[in-house]
Amino acid sequence: MVAFGKKLKDRQIQEWQGYYINYKLMKKRVRQYAQQIQLGTQDRRHVLKDFSRMLDNQIEKIVLFLLEQQGILASRISKLGEQHDALLQEPEIHKMSELREAYREVGQDLLKLLFFVEMNAIGLRKILKKFDKRFGYRFTDYYVKTRANHPYSQLQQVFKHVGIGAVVGALSRNLHELQNRQGSYLSIYDQPTLPLQDPVIDSIKAAVDRLTNSTNFLNFLGQHALIMQEELPTPTEEHVDDERYHFMSLILNLANTFLYMVNTYIIVPTADDYSMSLGAAPTVCGIVIGAMAVAQVFSSVYFSAWSNRSYFRPLVFSSITLFLGNILYALAYDARSLWILLIGRVFCGLGSARAVNRRYISDCVPLKIRMQASAAFVSASALGMACGPALAGILQTDFKIYKLTFNQNTLPGWVMGVAWLIYLIWLWITFKEPSHEPVENENHVNNHQSNDEVNNALEQGLKQPLLITSDDKGDEEADQDYDDSEEASEESRLPATSIRSAYRLLTPSVKVQLLIYFMLKYVMEILLSESSVITTYYFNWSTSRVALFLACLGLTVLPVNIVVGSYISNMFEDRQILLVSEIMVCIGVLLSFHLIIPYSVPQYICSGLLLFVSAEVLEGVNLSLLSRVMSSRLSRGTYNGGLLSTEAGTIARVIADATITLAGYLGQSNLLNVTLLPSLFISIASILATCYTYNSLY
């Protein structure tokens, strides 16, 4: 296992060796600075000035060489264009074929140039983080802020693709014209929807996409799923990904996500009525709803482990378990048994395969469409969240077939049971199990992960160019003792092997963000789970009205993320949006209290909408930050970052549902305020933790 300096040296294009970032020299200089400051022979201001000047020189060297190479490529394309014009006058098939290959050779050289930029971007990010870690000073933040938009700074030139875009455009146009299109008078500009099918152009576009640093809705939504974006694959690995990818299998995973979210929320409007029909208090709905979350705490772990060996079998098990759970939920009414009702919900929680859905997208979907698949995962979840209560509002009927009752309480179970049975048949017929690495070859798998870890750093770094909010344990490079060794320990690169070891990899800022995630899930669960009881007690709402209210809340998820991902995140820093969203959640909780004046429908709807929308904004920004700062060792394996966030959110839901049931013993008149008090306390605690963490970092 070798550190980044050795990897950079091994992967350098030999003829360009003098133009790469001198990572080894800069690493030694950082160590010298530390010794000088410790001995008192150098002050901090001089160190910052000297290191900044060194970085400026390194970046300028890279940029000037990049411009020179772009000019060479442009000159070659210009000469090939002259040959192309001559062939148009006297077409010769074999010469056209040779010209196409010549253009593709230019494309291959452009790919080499893009890889050159990638490796240097990794080096810049790593040396900045090393400086921050050594001196406890957020130099990265200072350096990027002062250079990002300065007219004389070369920093952003590394990430701007004006010249590269022109080269790609010229290559695409000429290759398009050289294709067999005799008799056609249309150019590439007349057919913008018809993509050029050429592997070289596809590879170039994929590389340019990886270098893109602009924030957009798709990236924001994809990070919302917390599907850790892993290593940037080599061309061989991209081919392997394409072989593992199966479109219908991806659709089946998204369908599983959608159905599970429908299954989770379809019972919320009627859970209190169902509890009362079985002789329990209406607030027992907290236990009924939360039983699914309790089981999900355990199912997330074994499904995550199971997905190391198979995707098909966990999905089959999930479908069967959810089918049985929903049937038991429906049969509990005629059996007059609260225990059967709870067991049915536990079965539903044991069938939660969201860890498998995330893992399939992370492992089997090619990198070029992984962000789209991640966004589709979030969209399927949001749609399911809205459709669940809406479907419950439609199922307002009451009839019997033999001894089985079909009413608003049991129909959610029957409908979802049938849905999961149909899904199981569809899954069995169309799912294609991707190939898995053999278990005995596990060491090879781990080595493969570590070899590509450099590329992982690039993908994360370019999405938020060089602006990091926390240290990444995955690229420590074994300099705990701050020595000059280029060897990194094997243990420092392997995936976490337990929840405890995964927890040890969490930095203080990551722990704060998991606390925020816990808070927002707790607050949202309180709002949603007790909505039926609260609205019945204060406003005498029917099930249909409750279902409509919850469906409207669910429908706000995607529009809110579009606004945040496309506009707000481009105007403000993520940590600013994070703090404002936390404050708005806290205000929403405060406005929800029933104190002196009579509780009204406008107060409940407005405060609930403010709380829910703010929590949605907070969730998106929080997970976006979390996906960037979490250790790369948590990007794979059973105990990955997605599992940790799922467990934090699920435990929050369990505690929230238990709070509702326990508060019910104090009477329905006190339920609202009693359940809101913990929400207020946790939201204030998260605000204070956020302020303290970012003040200490910045």
XYZ file of C-alpha atoms in Angstrom:
698
model
C 0.000 0.000 0.000
C 1.550 3.297 -1.062
C 0.758 6.871 -0.179
C -0.313 9.600 -2.580
C 3.217 10.867 -3.293
C 4.250 7.434 -4.559
C 1.025 7.061 -6.547
C 1.513 10.460 -8.143
C 5.041 9.522 -9.162
C 3.952 6.159 -10.590
C 1.023 7.578 -12.563
C 2.776 10.576 -14.047
C 3.119 10.821 -17.819
C 6.893 10.708 -18.117
C 7.305 13.406 -20.763
C 5.231 15.776 -18.611
C 6.964 14.928 -15.343
C 8.322 18.408 -14.690
C 4.898 20.049 -14.905
C 3.097 18.139 -12.145
C 2.658 19.591 -8.686
C 5.812 18.923 -6.644
C 3.903 17.183 -3.885
C 6.936 15.667 -2.166
C 8.714 19.027 -1.919
C 5.621 20.765 -0.556
C 5.073 17.991 1.974
C 8.652 18.413 3.210
C 8.174 22.178 3.351
C 5.083 21.781 5.537
C 7.107 19.639 7.942
C 9.897 22.231 7.993
C 7.392 24.991 8.751
C 6.093 22.986 11.697
C 9.614 22.519 13.091
C 10.477 26.184 12.633
C 7.325 27.386 14.393
C 7.913 24.912 17.212
C 11.477 26.194 17.674
C 10.315 29.809 17.400
C 12.528 30.611 14.416
C 9.593 31.465 12.164
C 6.295 33.267 12.747
C 2.944 32.084 11.456
C 2.323 35.068 9.156
C 5.565 34.484 7.280
C 4.740 30.791 6.926
C 1.335 31.583 5.445
C 2.812 34.090 3.000
C 5.617 31.764 1.918
C 3.350 28.744 1.487
C 0.795 30.798 -0.443
C 3.506 31.976 -2.830
C 4.699 28.393 -3.326
C 1.152 27.245 -4.122
C 0.683 30.139 -6.552
C 3.857 29.147 -8.394
C 2.844 25.493 -8.578
C -0.622 26.337 -9.904
C 0.790 28.792 -12.435
C 3.171 26.098 -13.721
C 0.260 23.684 -14.157
C -2.013 26.216 -15.863
C 0.594 27.491 -18.327
C 1.447 23.928 -19.351
C -2.269 23.156 -19.693
C -2.735 26.131 -22.036
C 0.341 25.118 -24.043
C -0.988 21.575 -24.533
C -4.422 22.873 -25.501
C -2.715 24.987 -28.174
C -0.880 21.932 -29.509
C -4.127 19.970 -29.692
C -5.848 22.883 -31.438
C -3.016 23.061 -33.985
C -3.299 19.340 -34.720
C -7.074 19.631 -35.175
C -6.558 22.593 -37.515
C -4.172 20.570 -39.711
C -6.567 17.621 -39.724
C -9.313 20.046 -40.734
C -7.356 20.983 -43.834
C -7.101 17.296 -44.765
C -10.832 16.953 -44.073
C -11.668 19.810 -46.453
C -9.534 18.196 -49.172
C -11.331 14.854 -48.710
C -14.711 16.537 -49.111
C -13.640 17.546 -52.623
C -12.305 14.080 -53.528
C -13.745 11.493 -51.092
C -11.693 8.335 -50.526
C -13.036 5.764 -48.071
C -9.679 4.518 -46.754
C -8.407 8.084 -46.240
C -11.600 8.999 -44.372
C -11.025 6.007 -42.103
C -7.444 7.137 -41.471
C -8.649 10.670 -40.740
C -11.187 9.371 -38.224
C -8.421 7.481 -36.436
C -6.261 10.613 -36.445
C -9.061 12.576 -34.756
C -9.459 9.800 -32.208
C -5.734 9.948 -31.454
C -6.198 13.630 -30.649
C -9.068 12.607 -28.389
C -6.840 10.112 -26.576
C -4.232 12.830 -26.023
C -6.968 15.090 -24.651
C -7.890 12.339 -22.183
C -4.253 12.270 -21.051
C -4.434 16.025 -20.489
C -7.613 15.680 -18.447
C -5.953 13.004 -16.319
C -3.038 15.393 -15.816
C -5.482 17.985 -14.449
C -7.130 15.371 -12.214
C -3.902 14.262 -10.583
C -2.793 17.835 -9.929
C -6.176 18.744 -8.451
C -5.839 15.823 -6.026
C -2.345 16.956 -5.064
C -3.520 20.510 -4.398
C -6.392 19.371 -2.229
C -4.253 16.945 -0.255
C -1.436 19.363 0.466
C -3.949 22.008 1.595
C -5.568 19.524 3.965
C -2.162 18.422 5.245
C -1.273 22.044 6.021
C -4.598 22.562 7.830
C -4.163 19.412 9.869
C -0.568 20.193 10.843
C -1.129 23.797 11.965
C -4.765 23.660 13.098
C -5.492 26.610 10.800
C -8.154 26.684 8.070
C -5.689 27.785 5.405
C -7.765 26.078 2.684
C -10.685 28.403 3.382
C -8.447 31.480 3.292
C -6.598 30.440 0.138
C -9.677 29.576 -1.896
C -11.580 32.703 -0.843
C -8.714 35.022 -1.756
C -7.930 33.324 -5.088
C -11.280 32.071 -6.352
C -12.478 35.227 -8.106
C -9.346 37.363 -8.219
C -8.606 38.495 -11.811
C -4.935 37.463 -11.567
C -5.433 34.126 -9.816
C -4.818 30.959 -11.820
C -6.604 28.663 -9.341
C -9.955 28.483 -11.089
C -8.281 28.012 -14.474
C -7.635 24.436 -13.421
C -11.387 23.895 -13.293
C -12.581 26.029 -16.233
C -13.099 24.093 -19.443
C -13.410 26.789 -22.110
C -10.411 25.588 -24.111
C -11.172 21.926 -23.492
C -14.791 22.457 -24.498
C -13.693 23.984 -27.790
C -11.420 21.001 -28.497
C -14.187 18.535 -27.660
C -16.594 20.454 -29.899
C -14.181 20.399 -32.841
C -13.514 16.681 -32.410
C -17.218 15.867 -32.147
C -18.187 17.886 -35.210
C -15.508 16.410 -37.444
C -16.094 12.820 -36.316
C -19.814 13.348 -36.858
C -19.218 14.518 -40.435
C -16.869 11.615 -41.144
C -19.492 9.057 -40.203
C -21.335 7.301 -43.004
C -23.966 9.926 -43.772
C -23.870 10.103 -47.536
C -26.849 11.933 -48.958
C -27.570 13.790 -45.714
C -27.489 17.597 -45.713
C -27.878 17.859 -41.917
C -25.002 18.874 -39.653
C -24.433 18.099 -35.987
C -26.038 21.470 -35.166
C -29.250 20.503 -36.994
C -29.584 17.363 -34.875
C -28.726 18.411 -31.323
C -30.704 15.530 -29.812
C -28.766 12.925 -31.797
C -25.611 12.127 -29.764
C -22.377 11.137 -31.428
C -21.781 7.457 -30.755
C -18.017 7.359 -30.371
C -16.228 5.781 -27.377
C -13.459 8.392 -27.322
C -15.928 11.293 -27.167
C -17.944 9.475 -24.482
C -14.802 9.004 -22.370
C -13.858 12.669 -22.775
C -17.318 13.857 -21.785
C -17.260 11.587 -18.720
C -13.859 12.997 -17.707
C -15.056 16.589 -18.173
C -18.153 15.842 -16.095
C -15.929 14.604 -13.292
C -14.036 17.873 -13.378
C -17.170 20.005 -13.226
C -17.341 22.080 -10.059
C -20.714 23.787 -10.551
C -23.500 23.055 -8.093
C -26.760 22.006 -9.680
C -30.030 20.394 -8.756
C -29.011 16.928 -9.944
C -25.828 16.878 -7.865
C -27.678 18.298 -4.864
C -30.446 15.720 -5.125
C -28.000 12.890 -5.678
C -26.020 13.817 -2.573
C -29.320 13.929 -0.690
C -29.376 10.137 -1.073
C -25.965 9.922 0.660
C -24.806 7.376 -1.864
C -21.097 7.827 -1.393
C -19.445 8.723 -4.682
C -16.471 6.422 -4.761
C -13.375 5.978 -6.855
C -13.116 7.414 -10.311
C -12.662 4.219 -12.345
C -10.060 3.589 -14.958
C -11.381 2.785 -18.466
C -11.116 -0.941 -17.657
C -13.192 -0.506 -14.502
C -15.776 1.584 -16.346
C -16.150 -1.350 -18.754
C -16.672 -3.673 -15.770
C -19.336 -1.310 -14.379
C -21.137 -1.322 -17.720
C -21.156 -5.123 -17.661
C -22.671 -5.184 -14.143
C -25.274 -2.552 -14.932
C -28.775 -3.684 -15.871
C -31.413 -0.995 -16.435
C -34.412 -3.069 -15.352
C -32.620 -4.111 -12.162
C -32.084 -0.432 -11.354
C -35.787 0.249 -11.965
C -36.659 -2.613 -9.608
C -34.472 -1.096 -6.887
C -36.156 2.278 -7.340
C -39.571 0.589 -7.280
C -38.600 -1.106 -4.014
C -37.660 2.299 -2.586
C -40.953 3.829 -3.704
C -43.131 0.992 -2.375
C -41.348 0.941 0.963
C -41.933 4.662 1.500
C -45.594 4.226 0.536
C -45.758 1.333 3.016
C -44.250 3.504 5.753
C -46.652 6.434 5.444
C -49.868 4.837 4.219
C -50.918 3.922 7.764
C -50.176 7.313 9.382
C -53.642 8.877 8.803
C -55.490 5.840 10.216
C -53.098 4.434 12.843
C -54.930 6.111 15.734
C -58.346 4.849 14.580
C -56.944 1.338 14.127
C -55.482 1.412 17.664
C -58.811 2.549 19.131
C -60.718 -0.156 17.237
C -58.528 -2.739 18.985
C -59.222 -1.247 22.406
C -56.054 0.817 22.795
C -55.556 4.546 23.271
C -55.189 6.655 20.113
C -51.638 7.608 21.123
C -50.624 3.958 20.793
C -50.337 4.903 17.121
C -46.815 5.985 18.077
C -45.869 2.379 18.840
C -47.722 1.083 15.772
C -45.879 3.487 13.466
C -42.573 3.163 15.314
C -42.535 -0.666 15.353
C -41.462 -0.560 11.714
C -38.585 1.781 12.535
C -37.448 -0.383 15.464
C -37.087 -3.395 13.174
C -35.367 -1.247 10.535
C -32.541 -0.481 12.987
C -31.533 -4.149 12.785
C -32.569 -4.878 9.206
C -30.355 -2.102 7.852
C -27.267 -3.881 9.212
C -27.995 -7.382 7.931
C -29.210 -6.102 4.557
C -26.033 -4.039 4.213
C -23.925 -7.128 5.006
C -26.020 -9.334 2.723
C -25.493 -6.975 -0.208
C -21.767 -7.865 -0.095
C -22.742 -11.230 -1.622
C -26.012 -10.693 -3.469
C -28.623 -8.114 -4.435
C -31.323 -10.425 -5.744
C -31.776 -12.615 -2.661
C -32.089 -9.671 -0.209
C -34.728 -8.074 -2.439
C -36.660 -11.358 -2.616
C -36.497 -11.720 1.164
C -37.565 -8.101 1.565
C -40.596 -8.574 -0.700
C -41.737 -11.760 1.062
C -41.296 -10.223 4.516
C -43.207 -7.077 3.561
C -45.970 -9.154 1.977
C -46.388 -11.182 5.185
C -46.140 -8.069 7.364
C -48.910 -6.268 5.504
C -51.186 -9.325 5.549
C -50.723 -9.636 9.317
C -51.424 -5.901 9.663
C -54.719 -6.337 7.805
C -55.738 -9.537 9.653
C -55.220 -7.956 13.084
C -58.573 -6.150 12.767
C -60.683 -9.318 12.519
C -58.465 -11.111 15.052
C -58.964 -8.193 17.452
C -55.296 -8.393 18.379
C -52.993 -5.449 18.896
C -50.065 -7.874 19.073
C -50.693 -9.184 15.563
C -50.869 -5.567 14.386
C -47.481 -4.798 15.942
C -45.909 -8.027 14.674
C -47.101 -7.122 11.185
C -45.398 -3.750 11.409
C -42.217 -5.337 12.762
C -42.190 -7.673 9.759
C -42.513 -4.642 7.495
C -39.499 -3.056 9.169
C -37.492 -6.266 8.836
C -38.096 -6.043 5.086
C -36.484 -2.606 4.720
C -34.007 -3.031 1.853
C -33.010 0.625 1.464
C -29.403 -0.328 2.285
C -29.486 -2.726 -0.684
C -31.042 -0.068 -2.936
C -28.301 2.432 -2.059
C -25.586 -0.193 -2.402
C -26.808 -1.323 -5.831
C -26.633 2.242 -7.149
C -23.202 2.776 -5.596
C -21.693 -0.506 -6.843
C -23.483 -1.439 -10.062
C -24.515 1.786 -11.775
C -21.818 3.282 -14.061
C -20.254 6.481 -12.813
C -21.519 8.504 -15.784
C -25.170 7.991 -14.721
C -24.709 7.362 -10.997
C -25.713 10.900 -10.039
C -28.924 10.573 -12.071
C -29.649 7.243 -10.379
C -29.015 8.801 -6.953
C -31.393 11.650 -7.774
C -33.979 9.089 -8.931
C -33.575 7.309 -5.567
C -34.416 10.518 -3.692
C -37.291 11.294 -6.054
C -38.765 7.805 -5.607
C -38.588 8.236 -1.828
C -40.261 11.650 -1.976
C -42.985 10.396 -4.299
C -43.652 7.419 -2.036
C -43.863 9.706 0.967
C -46.546 11.773 -0.771
C -48.448 8.829 -2.287
C -48.734 6.891 0.993
C -51.073 9.308 2.830
C -52.858 10.186 -0.447
C -53.639 6.511 -1.032
C -54.899 6.182 2.550
C -57.287 9.063 1.894
C -58.731 7.236 -1.129
C -59.285 3.934 0.679
C -62.369 5.145 2.514
C -64.776 2.220 2.240
C -66.164 -0.579 4.388
C -67.255 -4.044 3.281
C -66.726 -7.712 4.086
C -65.783 -10.761 2.025
C -66.544 -13.890 4.017
C -65.028 -13.101 7.432
C -62.468 -10.592 6.236
C -63.114 -6.877 6.797
C -62.033 -4.305 4.234
C -62.141 -0.754 5.608
C -59.917 2.310 5.988
C -57.902 0.525 8.687
C -57.261 -2.782 6.922
C -57.177 -1.747 3.259
C -53.671 -0.231 3.518
C -52.422 -3.671 4.557
C -54.333 -5.526 1.829
C -53.344 -3.064 -0.904
C -49.664 -3.093 0.038
C -49.700 -6.894 0.376
C -50.948 -7.211 -3.205
C -48.433 -4.587 -4.360
C -45.520 -6.491 -2.842
C -46.739 -9.776 -4.327
C -46.840 -8.215 -7.810
C -43.409 -6.692 -7.190
C -42.026 -10.098 -6.141
C -43.216 -11.708 -9.380
C -41.769 -8.833 -11.429
C -38.495 -9.088 -9.498
C -38.243 -12.853 -10.011
C -38.771 -12.563 -13.770
C -36.665 -9.536 -14.703
C -33.913 -8.923 -12.109
C -30.381 -9.730 -13.255
C -27.897 -10.526 -10.488
C -24.614 -8.664 -11.151
C -21.330 -10.482 -10.754
C -19.718 -10.359 -7.305
C -16.092 -10.651 -6.272
C -15.459 -13.994 -4.504
C -15.242 -13.752 -0.729
C -11.875 -15.471 -0.582
C -10.525 -12.690 -2.775
C -11.367 -10.050 -0.225
C -7.802 -8.819 0.081
C -7.755 -8.164 -3.628
C -10.941 -6.160 -3.313
C -9.464 -4.040 -0.563
C -6.318 -3.438 -2.584
C -8.451 -2.440 -5.559
C -10.266 0.077 -3.386
C -7.099 1.607 -2.041
C -5.485 1.889 -5.462
C -8.346 4.039 -6.623
C -8.658 6.120 -3.478
C -6.762 8.961 -5.121
C -9.518 9.231 -7.672
C -12.109 9.238 -4.900
C -10.458 12.323 -3.473
C -10.591 13.999 -6.874
C -14.313 13.430 -7.360
C -15.138 14.815 -3.929
C -12.674 17.710 -4.338
C -13.884 18.878 -7.722
C -17.540 18.944 -6.724
C -16.605 21.476 -4.047
C -13.295 22.715 -5.406
C -10.672 22.509 -2.719
C -13.055 23.785 -0.034
C -13.193 21.124 2.646
C -14.970 21.467 5.962
C -13.449 18.498 7.747
C -10.443 16.228 7.616
C -10.851 13.053 5.610
C -9.461 10.187 7.644
C -9.232 8.109 4.506
C -6.298 10.135 3.171
C -4.221 10.437 6.335
C -1.319 8.800 4.480
C 0.040 7.460 7.737
C 1.525 10.728 8.910
C 0.246 10.517 12.482
C 3.852 11.008 13.531
C 4.334 13.584 10.781
C 7.325 11.786 9.328
C 8.548 11.801 5.762
C 7.545 8.251 5.001
C 5.649 7.604 1.792
C 4.256 4.329 3.133
C 0.730 4.245 4.572
C -0.471 1.504 6.871
C -2.824 -1.083 5.463
C -5.238 -0.614 8.318
C -5.655 3.114 7.600
C -7.160 2.312 4.176
C -9.482 -0.627 4.825
C -13.269 -0.231 5.199
C -14.732 -0.154 8.701
C -15.459 -3.630 10.084
C -17.951 -2.717 12.806
C -20.204 0.071 14.006
C -17.602 0.917 16.648
C -14.746 1.191 14.151
C -16.985 3.245 11.844
C -17.810 5.590 14.723
C -14.095 6.091 15.417
C -13.671 7.393 11.872
C -16.120 10.233 12.469
C -14.609 13.672 12.934
C -16.280 16.211 15.264
C -17.946 18.020 12.352
C -19.333 14.737 10.990
C -20.724 13.879 14.434
C -22.419 17.273 14.553
C -23.956 16.671 11.140
C -25.247 13.262 12.269
C -26.733 15.019 15.306
C -28.453 17.460 12.948
C -29.762 14.525 10.910
C -31.051 12.914 14.116
C -32.758 16.168 15.108
C -34.535 16.773 11.826
C -35.762 13.166 11.592
C -37.046 13.365 15.172
C -38.879 16.628 14.540
C -40.394 15.409 11.261
C -41.520 12.119 12.817
C -43.230 13.950 15.680
C -45.073 16.174 13.203
C -46.173 13.346 10.909
C -46.931 10.558 13.390
C -49.057 12.595 15.778
C -50.837 14.568 13.031
C -53.907 12.353 13.059
C -54.312 12.481 16.856
C -53.657 16.249 17.092
C -55.964 17.246 14.232
C -58.759 14.990 15.485
C -58.513 16.385 19.013
C -58.242 20.093 18.126
C -60.036 20.366 14.766
C -62.075 17.162 14.453
C -60.509 16.404 11.046
C -61.558 13.346 9.102
C -59.090 10.759 7.829
C -59.347 12.225 4.321
C -58.330 15.692 5.541
C -55.375 14.322 7.482
C -54.307 12.317 4.417
C -54.585 15.409 2.201
C -52.491 17.482 4.623
C -49.739 14.839 4.801
C -49.769 14.333 1.027
C -49.335 18.090 0.485
C -46.363 18.074 2.856
C -44.803 15.187 0.909
C -45.302 16.962 -2.399
C -43.143 19.879 -1.217
C -39.994 17.716 -1.089
C -38.970 17.864 -4.755
C -39.868 21.553 -5.382
C -37.930 22.569 -2.267
C -34.884 20.603 -3.407
C -35.110 22.117 -6.885
C -35.068 25.640 -5.436
C -32.230 24.877 -3.020
C -30.145 22.857 -5.494
C -30.551 25.202 -8.452
C -30.582 28.627 -6.826
C -29.981 28.972 -3.091
C -26.890 26.722 -2.974
C -25.332 28.866 -5.717
C -25.895 32.061 -3.744
C -24.826 30.997 -0.242
C -22.347 28.627 1.351
C -23.702 25.299 2.540
C -22.880 25.970 6.186
C -24.809 29.251 6.031
C -27.871 27.471 4.625
C -27.381 24.786 7.268
C -27.461 27.210 10.194
C -30.400 29.254 8.842
C -32.397 26.063 8.233
C -31.747 24.892 11.808
C -32.987 28.226 13.139
C -36.113 28.031 10.956
C -36.826 24.504 12.232
C -36.525 25.819 15.782
C -38.923 28.683 14.957
C -41.356 26.174 13.415
C -41.286 24.144 16.639
C -41.874 27.272 18.757
C -44.841 28.336 16.619
C -46.390 24.863 16.978
C -46.840 25.143 20.770
C -50.338 25.597 22.182
C -49.913 28.189 24.899
C -52.427 30.960 25.634
C -54.542 31.635 22.568
C -56.878 28.912 21.219
C -55.146 26.502 18.834
C -56.275 27.178 15.267
C -56.039 25.450 11.908
C -53.936 28.262 10.316
C -51.441 28.098 13.199
C -51.096 24.320 12.862
C -50.783 24.306 9.067
C -48.384 27.278 8.850
C -46.122 26.107 11.671
C -46.176 22.522 10.360
C -45.373 23.652 6.820
C -42.533 25.906 8.031
C -41.111 23.112 10.162
C -41.362 20.447 7.438
C -39.972 22.581 4.594
C -37.105 23.864 6.753
C -36.311 20.294 7.799
C -36.276 19.236 4.138
C -33.861 22.033 3.220
C -31.751 21.121 6.236
C -31.714 17.445 5.288
C -30.573 18.128 1.747
C -27.775 20.512 2.726
C -26.697 18.384 5.682
C -26.401 15.187 3.639
C -24.672 17.087 0.852
C -22.023 18.237 3.338
C -21.884 14.803 4.942
C -21.205 13.088 1.610
C -18.178 15.360 1.101
C -16.520 15.235 4.511
C -17.139 11.658 5.601
C -14.108 9.380 5.558
C -13.483 7.531 2.302
C -13.137 4.362 4.375
C -16.904 4.630 4.876
C -17.651 4.642 1.153
C -17.673 0.828 0.909
C -18.244 -2.212 3.035
C -21.074 -3.188 5.366
C -20.632 -0.326 7.820
C -20.678 2.512 5.304
C -21.728 6.143 5.527
C -25.203 5.428 4.190
C -25.773 2.862 6.945
C -24.634 5.268 9.671
C -26.972 8.015 8.484
C -29.843 5.517 8.121
C -29.286 4.248 11.659
C -29.168 7.796 13.065
C -32.425 8.727 11.329
C -34.154 5.457 12.220
C -33.222 5.681 15.902
C -34.575 9.245 15.904
C -37.885 7.995 14.482
C -38.070 5.214 17.090
C -37.511 7.651 19.962
C -40.030 10.112 18.492
C -42.746 7.461 18.154
C -42.053 6.208 21.684
C -42.309 9.808 22.925
C -45.790 10.124 21.409
C -47.022 6.958 23.119
C -45.520 7.870 26.508
C -46.864 11.427 26.298
C -50.316 9.945 25.689
C -50.450 8.858 29.329
C -50.570 12.544 30.272
C -53.722 13.034 28.216
C -54.394 14.223 24.670
C -54.686 17.811 25.868
C -51.001 17.761 26.853
C -49.751 15.623 23.962
C -48.792 18.476 21.621
C -46.694 20.512 24.067
C -45.083 17.490 25.739
C -43.863 16.055 22.424
C -42.674 19.448 21.193
C -40.462 20.080 24.241
C -37.834 17.439 23.292
C -37.983 18.723 19.709
C -37.199 22.243 20.919
C -34.385 21.043 23.165
C -32.721 18.949 20.407
C -33.039 21.716 17.807
C -31.416 24.271 20.130
C -28.649 21.775 20.959
C -27.938 21.202 17.250
C -27.754 24.973 16.612
C -25.274 25.421 19.462
C -23.218 22.431 18.282
C -23.134 23.813 14.734
C -22.032 27.277 15.879
C -19.348 25.860 18.159
C -17.991 23.463 15.511
C -17.751 25.993 12.707
C -16.388 28.720 14.952
C -13.614 26.383 16.052
C -12.898 25.354 12.447
C -13.053 28.786 10.858
